[in-house]
């Protein structure tokens, strides 16, 4: 869609136009048949830990329908594994909310402590004990995942990528607290580890969902790493575009839009277009690289193709869910999906929370 809806020369535009990521992304959206009843059961499970600070937060969290995101991104998981995956995604966003919008948003020391607790819960889920509620959530879902059988390689990749993620989240919180400004290349490297929808961990959980056991040396192949990075960038940076309106209202500069405006001297619409072009190039590189993969034999090749479908499902599923989610567009989600036109929210009192239309 053309950028003409937003005047790129206007220093204070009222609207901006987001890229048509759905059309860019050539993969087929599929939904896991076990979405009902497990999305609701998983939300009730999370709620039982008392992680929500108030009723408003509880209702808003439920309205975001992370179970639908799980169903879109893991459409081939069987019923038992799909339920664990729902619990995982709910746990991940509960932690994400603490560091993005909650009490840890600019608390580097608190984020480090919370991150250590989460990793302790994952390393020792059967013996973990702590008053940190989100830590209990992580111990619960991971303990049940292990009961369903997780290959040693998948366990290692999940734990290693989670450790990288929580370290990067801590760095992002410190940068936010110190108002540190990153260049575009440095920012993209950091976002590969901190990304909403946290792709590398989520790809590892896709291995769990598909019961895969791919040798380490295969997943370490340069072509696979290129494709993982491409998929990660698509998930993370398309999400940066969708979440930008809320983040700019909060005064949060840790996204590709603000970074490219500052680093490249772009106005808002051109920064949005820059992100869109970058995402398109990464999708194209993923497709091109997949066409030139070597063979490791029939069994491993089949598992590799299943793993790459997880990456594809995350790209297309994340795009569809983000575009339709109340998390970013409130009651205007359908309108934005149809028009790709977003009205810029006013800046908010930094002591408060952004009010999303439809979630007041």
PDB file of N, CA and C in Angstrom, residues 134-209:
ATOM      1  N   UNK A 134       5.887 -15.579  38.568  1.00  0.00           N
ATOM      2  CA  UNK A 134       6.197 -15.956  37.191  1.00  0.00           C
ATOM      3  C   UNK A 134       7.223 -17.087  37.162  1.00  0.00           C
ATOM      4  N   UNK A 135       8.124 -17.125  38.129  1.00  0.00           N
ATOM      5  CA  UNK A 135       9.055 -18.245  38.224  1.00  0.00           C
ATOM      6  C   UNK A 135       8.334 -19.558  38.431  1.00  0.00           C
ATOM      7  N   UNK A 136       7.306 -19.561  39.264  1.00  0.00           N
ATOM      8  CA  UNK A 136       6.504 -20.769  39.470  1.00  0.00           C
ATOM      9  C   UNK A 136       5.804 -21.198  38.187  1.00  0.00           C
ATOM     10  N   UNK A 137       5.376 -20.234  37.397  1.00  0.00           N
ATOM     11  CA  UNK A 137       4.737 -20.530  36.114  1.00  0.00           C
ATOM     12  C   UNK A 137       5.718 -21.251  35.189  1.00  0.00           C
ATOM     13  N   UNK A 138       6.943 -20.743  35.104  1.00  0.00           N
ATOM     14  CA  UNK A 138       7.951 -21.369  34.236  1.00  0.00           C
ATOM     15  C   UNK A 138       8.297 -22.777  34.713  1.00  0.00           C
ATOM     16  N   UNK A 139       8.451 -22.960  36.008  1.00  0.00           N
ATOM     17  CA  UNK A 139       8.765 -24.292  36.533  1.00  0.00           C
ATOM     18  C   UNK A 139       7.652 -25.279  36.209  1.00  0.00           C
ATOM     19  N   UNK A 140       6.413 -24.836  36.279  1.00  0.00           N
ATOM     20  CA  UNK A 140       5.276 -25.719  36.028  1.00  0.00           C
ATOM     21  C   UNK A 140       5.225 -26.189  34.580  1.00  0.00           C
ATOM     22  N   UNK A 141       5.308 -25.256  33.630  1.00  0.00           N
ATOM     23  CA  UNK A 141       5.162 -25.681  32.233  1.00  0.00           C
ATOM     24  C   UNK A 141       6.362 -26.517  31.786  1.00  0.00           C
ATOM     25  N   UNK A 142       7.573 -26.158  32.230  1.00  0.00           N
ATOM     26  CA  UNK A 142       8.760 -26.882  31.767  1.00  0.00           C
ATOM     27  C   UNK A 142       8.837 -28.276  32.387  1.00  0.00           C
ATOM     28  N   UNK A 143       8.403 -28.397  33.621  1.00  0.00           N
ATOM     29  CA  UNK A 143       8.362 -29.720  34.240  1.00  0.00           C
ATOM     30  C   UNK A 143       7.445 -30.663  33.485  1.00  0.00           C
ATOM     31  N   UNK A 144       6.306 -30.155  33.033  1.00  0.00           N
ATOM     32  CA  UNK A 144       5.376 -30.997  32.262  1.00  0.00           C
ATOM     33  C   UNK A 144       5.892 -31.278  30.853  1.00  0.00           C
ATOM     34  N   UNK A 145       6.635 -30.332  30.287  1.00  0.00           N
ATOM     35  CA  UNK A 145       7.252 -30.588  28.979  1.00  0.00           C
ATOM     36  C   UNK A 145       8.240 -31.745  29.080  1.00  0.00           C
ATOM     37  N   UNK A 146       9.051 -31.750  30.127  1.00  0.00           N
ATOM     38  CA  UNK A 146      10.041 -32.813  30.289  1.00  0.00           C
ATOM     39  C   UNK A 146       9.379 -34.173  30.466  1.00  0.00           C
ATOM     40  N   UNK A 147       8.213 -34.199  31.088  1.00  0.00           N
ATOM     41  CA  UNK A 147       7.486 -35.463  31.253  1.00  0.00           C
ATOM     42  C   UNK A 147       7.017 -36.032  29.918  1.00  0.00           C
ATOM     43  N   UNK A 148       6.839 -35.164  28.911  1.00  0.00           N
ATOM     44  CA  UNK A 148       6.399 -35.608  27.585  1.00  0.00           C
ATOM     45  C   UNK A 148       7.570 -36.004  26.692  1.00  0.00           C
ATOM     46  N   UNK A 149       8.778 -35.864  27.176  1.00  0.00           N
ATOM     47  CA  UNK A 149       9.991 -36.238  26.455  1.00  0.00           C
ATOM     48  C   UNK A 149      10.470 -35.099  25.562  1.00  0.00           C
ATOM     49  N   UNK A 150      11.630 -34.606  25.873  1.00  0.00           N
ATOM     50  CA  UNK A 150      12.289 -33.562  25.089  1.00  0.00           C
ATOM     51  C   UNK A 150      13.706 -34.044  24.811  1.00  0.00           C
ATOM     52  N   UNK A 151      14.118 -34.057  23.567  1.00  0.00           N
ATOM     53  CA  UNK A 151      15.458 -34.551  23.235  1.00  0.00           C
ATOM     54  C   UNK A 151      16.512 -33.693  23.933  1.00  0.00           C
ATOM     55  N   UNK A 152      17.668 -34.286  24.269  1.00  0.00           N
ATOM     56  CA  UNK A 152      18.727 -33.508  24.939  1.00  0.00           C
ATOM     57  C   UNK A 152      19.131 -32.266  24.150  1.00  0.00           C
ATOM     58  N   UNK A 153      19.206 -32.377  22.826  1.00  0.00           N
ATOM     59  CA  UNK A 153      19.573 -31.219  22.014  1.00  0.00           C
ATOM     60  C   UNK A 153      18.546 -30.112  22.105  1.00  0.00           C
ATOM     61  N   UNK A 154      17.265 -30.481  22.073  1.00  0.00           N
ATOM     62  CA  UNK A 154      16.200 -29.485  22.185  1.00  0.00           C
ATOM     63  C   UNK A 154      16.236 -28.819  23.552  1.00  0.00           C
ATOM     64  N   UNK A 155      16.432 -29.620  24.617  1.00  0.00           N
ATOM     65  CA  UNK A 155      16.536 -29.043  25.959  1.00  0.00           C
ATOM     66  C   UNK A 155      17.665 -28.019  26.021  1.00  0.00           C
ATOM     67  N   UNK A 156      18.815 -28.393  25.503  1.00  0.00           N
ATOM     68  CA  UNK A 156      19.971 -27.502  25.557  1.00  0.00           C
ATOM     69  C   UNK A 156      19.716 -26.224  24.766  1.00  0.00           C
ATOM     70  N   UNK A 157      19.150 -26.360  23.574  1.00  0.00           N
ATOM     71  CA  UNK A 157      18.893 -25.167  22.761  1.00  0.00           C
ATOM     72  C   UNK A 157      17.865 -24.261  23.422  1.00  0.00           C
ATOM     73  N   UNK A 158      16.835 -24.856  24.037  1.00  0.00           N
ATOM     74  CA  UNK A 158      15.825 -24.035  24.700  1.00  0.00           C
ATOM     75  C   UNK A 158      16.426 -23.293  25.888  1.00  0.00           C
ATOM     76  N   UNK A 159      17.181 -24.007  26.717  1.00  0.00           N
ATOM     77  CA  UNK A 159      17.753 -23.369  27.901  1.00  0.00           C
ATOM     78  C   UNK A 159      18.796 -22.323  27.521  1.00  0.00           C
ATOM     79  N   UNK A 160      19.643 -22.637  26.549  1.00  0.00           N
ATOM     80  CA  UNK A 160      20.666 -21.671  26.130  1.00  0.00           C
ATOM     81  C   UNK A 160      20.030 -20.415  25.529  1.00  0.00           C
ATOM     82  N   UNK A 161      19.021 -20.601  24.684  1.00  0.00           N
ATOM     83  CA  UNK A 161      18.390 -19.438  24.052  1.00  0.00           C
ATOM     84  C   UNK A 161      17.597 -18.623  25.066  1.00  0.00           C
ATOM     85  N   UNK A 162      17.013 -19.292  26.062  1.00  0.00           N
ATOM     86  CA  UNK A 162      16.304 -18.559  27.110  1.00  0.00           C
ATOM     87  C   UNK A 162      17.278 -17.743  27.946  1.00  0.00           C
ATOM     88  N   UNK A 163      18.433 -18.329  28.243  1.00  0.00           N
ATOM     89  CA  UNK A 163      19.452 -17.602  28.997  1.00  0.00           C
ATOM     90  C   UNK A 163      19.913 -16.364  28.224  1.00  0.00           C
ATOM     91  N   UNK A 164      20.143 -16.523  26.919  1.00  0.00           N
ATOM     92  CA  UNK A 164      20.502 -15.373  26.083  1.00  0.00           C
ATOM     93  C   UNK A 164      19.400 -14.318  26.098  1.00  0.00           C
ATOM     94  N   UNK A 165      18.158 -14.786  26.036  1.00  0.00           N
ATOM     95  CA  UNK A 165      17.017 -13.867  26.013  1.00  0.00           C
ATOM     96  C   UNK A 165      16.937 -13.037  27.290  1.00  0.00           C
ATOM     97  N   UNK A 166      17.012 -13.692  28.461  1.00  0.00           N
ATOM     98  CA  UNK A 166      16.857 -12.933  29.703  1.00  0.00           C
ATOM     99  C   UNK A 166      18.039 -11.989  29.915  1.00  0.00           C
ATOM    100  N   UNK A 167      19.235 -12.379  29.446  1.00  0.00           N
ATOM    101  CA  UNK A 167      20.383 -11.464  29.526  1.00  0.00           C
ATOM    102  C   UNK A 167      20.160 -10.244  28.634  1.00  0.00           C
ATOM    103  N   UNK A 168      19.634 -10.487  27.440  1.00  0.00           N
ATOM    104  CA  UNK A 168      19.377  -9.377  26.520  1.00  0.00           C
ATOM    105  C   UNK A 168      18.252  -8.486  27.028  1.00  0.00           C
ATOM    106  N   UNK A 169      17.235  -9.076  27.658  1.00  0.00           N
ATOM    107  CA  UNK A 169      16.163  -8.275  28.256  1.00  0.00           C
ATOM    108  C   UNK A 169      16.740  -7.365  29.338  1.00  0.00           C
ATOM    109  N   UNK A 170      17.636  -7.922  30.155  1.00  0.00           N
ATOM    110  CA  UNK A 170      18.277  -7.106  31.185  1.00  0.00           C
ATOM    111  C   UNK A 170      19.024  -5.937  30.552  1.00  0.00           C
ATOM    112  N   UNK A 171      19.764  -6.207  29.467  1.00  0.00           N
ATOM    113  CA  UNK A 171      20.488  -5.136  28.774  1.00  0.00           C
ATOM    114  C   UNK A 171      19.524  -4.087  28.233  1.00  0.00           C
ATOM    115  N   UNK A 172      18.394  -4.526  27.704  1.00  0.00           N
ATOM    116  CA  UNK A 172      17.418  -3.583  27.165  1.00  0.00           C
ATOM    117  C   UNK A 172      16.819  -2.721  28.263  1.00  0.00           C
ATOM    118  N   UNK A 173      16.531  -3.323  29.422  1.00  0.00           N
ATOM    119  CA  UNK A 173      15.987  -2.563  30.548  1.00  0.00           C
ATOM    120  C   UNK A 173      17.001  -1.518  31.022  1.00  0.00           C
ATOM    121  N   UNK A 174      18.280  -1.913  31.101  1.00  0.00           N
ATOM    122  CA  UNK A 174      19.327  -0.968  31.508  1.00  0.00           C
ATOM    123  C   UNK A 174      19.442   0.159  30.489  1.00  0.00           C
ATOM    124  N   UNK A 175      19.417  -0.184  29.202  1.00  0.00           N
ATOM    125  CA  UNK A 175      19.479   0.851  28.163  1.00  0.00           C
ATOM    126  C   UNK A 175      18.308   1.813  28.278  1.00  0.00           C
ATOM    127  N   UNK A 176      17.122   1.264  28.566  1.00  0.00           N
ATOM    128  CA  UNK A 176      15.935   2.108  28.705  1.00  0.00           C
ATOM    129  C   UNK A 176      16.077   3.034  29.910  1.00  0.00           C
ATOM    130  N   UNK A 177      16.559   2.487  31.031  1.00  0.00           N
ATOM    131  CA  UNK A 177      16.703   3.286  32.243  1.00  0.00           C
ATOM    132  C   UNK A 177      17.730   4.399  32.059  1.00  0.00           C
ATOM    133  N   UNK A 178      18.779   4.109  31.277  1.00  0.00           N
ATOM    134  CA  UNK A 178      19.850   5.084  31.063  1.00  0.00           C
ATOM    135  C   UNK A 178      19.632   5.922  29.808  1.00  0.00           C
ATOM    136  N   UNK A 179      18.499   5.686  29.120  1.00  0.00           N
ATOM    137  CA  UNK A 179      18.197   6.383  27.858  1.00  0.00           C
ATOM    138  C   UNK A 179      19.338   6.233  26.858  1.00  0.00           C
ATOM    139  N   UNK A 180      19.935   5.043  26.820  1.00  0.00           N
ATOM    140  CA  UNK A 180      21.051   4.780  25.903  1.00  0.00           C
ATOM    141  C   UNK A 180      20.532   4.640  24.479  1.00  0.00           C
ATOM    142  N   UNK A 181      21.195   5.278  23.541  1.00  0.00           N
ATOM    143  CA  UNK A 181      20.792   5.247  22.143  1.00  0.00           C
ATOM    144  C   UNK A 181      21.700   4.304  21.354  1.00  0.00           C
ATOM    145  N   UNK A 182      21.108   3.370  20.613  1.00  0.00           N
ATOM    146  CA  UNK A 182      21.858   2.413  19.810  1.00  0.00           C
ATOM    147  C   UNK A 182      21.774   2.777  18.336  1.00  0.00           C
ATOM    148  N   UNK A 183      22.829   2.429  17.574  1.00  0.00           N
ATOM    149  CA  UNK A 183      22.766   2.520  16.128  1.00  0.00           C
ATOM    150  C   UNK A 183      21.908   1.394  15.577  1.00  0.00           C
ATOM    151  N   UNK A 184      21.520   1.500  14.305  1.00  0.00           N
ATOM    152  CA  UNK A 184      20.576   0.540  13.739  1.00  0.00           C
ATOM    153  C   UNK A 184      21.136  -0.878  13.727  1.00  0.00           C
ATOM    154  N   UNK A 185      22.422  -1.058  13.387  1.00  0.00           N
ATOM    155  CA  UNK A 185      22.997  -2.403  13.336  1.00  0.00           C
ATOM    156  C   UNK A 185      23.099  -3.003  14.731  1.00  0.00           C
ATOM    157  N   UNK A 186      23.542  -2.202  15.697  1.00  0.00           N
ATOM    158  CA  UNK A 186      23.635  -2.665  17.080  1.00  0.00           C
ATOM    159  C   UNK A 186      22.249  -2.999  17.621  1.00  0.00           C
ATOM    160  N   UNK A 187      21.276  -2.178  17.271  1.00  0.00           N
ATOM    161  CA  UNK A 187      19.908  -2.419  17.725  1.00  0.00           C
ATOM    162  C   UNK A 187      19.366  -3.738  17.184  1.00  0.00           C
ATOM    163  N   UNK A 188      19.559  -4.006  15.891  1.00  0.00           N
ATOM    164  CA  UNK A 188      19.031  -5.236  15.291  1.00  0.00           C
ATOM    165  C   UNK A 188      19.676  -6.458  15.931  1.00  0.00           C
ATOM    166  N   UNK A 189      20.984  -6.384  16.221  1.00  0.00           N
ATOM    167  CA  UNK A 189      21.649  -7.502  16.892  1.00  0.00           C
ATOM    168  C   UNK A 189      21.022  -7.755  18.260  1.00  0.00           C
ATOM    169  N   UNK A 190      20.761  -6.690  19.019  1.00  0.00           N
ATOM    170  CA  UNK A 190      20.150  -6.851  20.337  1.00  0.00           C
ATOM    171  C   UNK A 190      18.733  -7.384  20.214  1.00  0.00           C
ATOM    172  N   UNK A 191      17.970  -6.879  19.264  1.00  0.00           N
ATOM    173  CA  UNK A 191      16.579  -7.302  19.118  1.00  0.00           C
ATOM    174  C   UNK A 191      16.462  -8.761  18.696  1.00  0.00           C
ATOM    175  N   UNK A 192      17.512  -9.316  18.069  1.00  0.00           N
ATOM    176  CA  UNK A 192      17.475 -10.739  17.724  1.00  0.00           C
ATOM    177  C   UNK A 192      17.395 -11.600  18.981  1.00  0.00           C
ATOM    178  N   UNK A 193      17.869 -11.065  20.114  1.00  0.00           N
ATOM    179  CA  UNK A 193      17.822 -11.830  21.351  1.00  0.00           C
ATOM    180  C   UNK A 193      16.654 -11.432  22.248  1.00  0.00           C
ATOM    181  N   UNK A 194      16.103 -10.221  22.086  1.00  0.00           N
ATOM    182  CA  UNK A 194      15.022  -9.782  22.977  1.00  0.00           C
ATOM    183  C   UNK A 194      13.649  -9.855  22.336  1.00  0.00           C
ATOM    184  N   UNK A 195      13.562 -10.180  21.050  1.00  0.00           N
ATOM    185  CA  UNK A 195      12.353 -10.017  20.260  1.00  0.00           C
ATOM    186  C   UNK A 195      11.054 -10.506  20.919  1.00  0.00           C
ATOM    187  N   UNK A 196       9.233  -9.751  21.123  1.00  0.00           N
ATOM    188  CA  UNK A 196       7.890 -10.088  21.673  1.00  0.00           C
ATOM    189  C   UNK A 196       7.528 -11.444  21.520  1.00  0.00           C
ATOM    190  N   UNK A 197       7.397 -11.386  20.103  1.00  0.00           N
ATOM    191  CA  UNK A 197       7.004 -12.720  20.008  1.00  0.00           C
ATOM    192  C   UNK A 197       8.235 -13.679  20.181  1.00  0.00           C
ATOM    193  N   UNK A 198      10.109 -13.576  20.922  1.00  0.00           N
ATOM    194  CA  UNK A 198      11.342 -14.274  21.360  1.00  0.00           C
ATOM    195  C   UNK A 198      11.675 -15.520  20.544  1.00  0.00           C
ATOM    196  N   UNK A 199      11.995 -15.297  19.297  1.00  0.00           N
ATOM    197  CA  UNK A 199      11.894 -16.367  18.312  1.00  0.00           C
ATOM    198  C   UNK A 199      12.780 -17.568  18.546  1.00  0.00           C
ATOM    199  N   UNK A 200      14.024 -17.381  18.940  1.00  0.00           N
ATOM    200  CA  UNK A 200      14.891 -18.558  19.024  1.00  0.00           C
ATOM    201  C   UNK A 200      14.393 -19.553  20.058  1.00  0.00           C
ATOM    202  N   UNK A 201      13.954 -19.068  21.209  1.00  0.00           N
ATOM    203  CA  UNK A 201      13.352 -19.960  22.205  1.00  0.00           C
ATOM    204  C   UNK A 201      12.122 -20.632  21.630  1.00  0.00           C
ATOM    205  N   UNK A 202      11.329 -19.847  20.923  1.00  0.00           N
ATOM    206  CA  UNK A 202      10.075 -20.365  20.380  1.00  0.00           C
ATOM    207  C   UNK A 202      10.328 -21.393  19.287  1.00  0.00           C
ATOM    208  N   UNK A 203      11.410 -21.234  18.527  1.00  0.00           N
ATOM    209  CA  UNK A 203      11.767 -22.251  17.537  1.00  0.00           C
ATOM    210  C   UNK A 203      12.165 -23.545  18.244  1.00  0.00           C
ATOM    211  N   UNK A 204      12.919 -23.423  19.344  1.00  0.00           N
ATOM    212  CA  UNK A 204      13.304 -24.616  20.103  1.00  0.00           C
ATOM    213  C   UNK A 204      12.072 -25.320  20.661  1.00  0.00           C
ATOM    214  N   UNK A 205      11.097 -24.546  21.140  1.00  0.00           N
ATOM    215  CA  UNK A 205       9.860 -25.170  21.612  1.00  0.00           C
ATOM    216  C   UNK A 205       9.077 -25.785  20.457  1.00  0.00           C
ATOM    217  N   UNK A 206       9.284 -25.284  19.245  1.00  0.00           N
ATOM    218  CA  UNK A 206       8.705 -25.932  18.074  1.00  0.00           C
ATOM    219  C   UNK A 206       9.298 -27.309  17.853  1.00  0.00           C
ATOM    220  N   UNK A 207      10.598 -27.468  18.142  1.00  0.00           N
ATOM    221  CA  UNK A 207      11.206 -28.804  18.096  1.00  0.00           C
ATOM    222  C   UNK A 207      10.469 -29.734  19.052  1.00  0.00           C
ATOM    223  N   UNK A 208      10.199 -29.239  20.261  1.00  0.00           N
ATOM    224  CA  UNK A 208       9.431 -30.023  21.233  1.00  0.00           C
ATOM    225  C   UNK A 208       8.056 -30.359  20.683  1.00  0.00           C
ATOM    226  N   UNK A 209       7.377 -29.365  20.126  1.00  0.00           N
ATOM    227  CA  UNK A 209       6.025 -29.582  19.626  1.00  0.00           C
ATOM    228  C   UNK A 209       5.954 -30.597  18.511  1.00  0.00           C
TER     229      UNK A 209
END
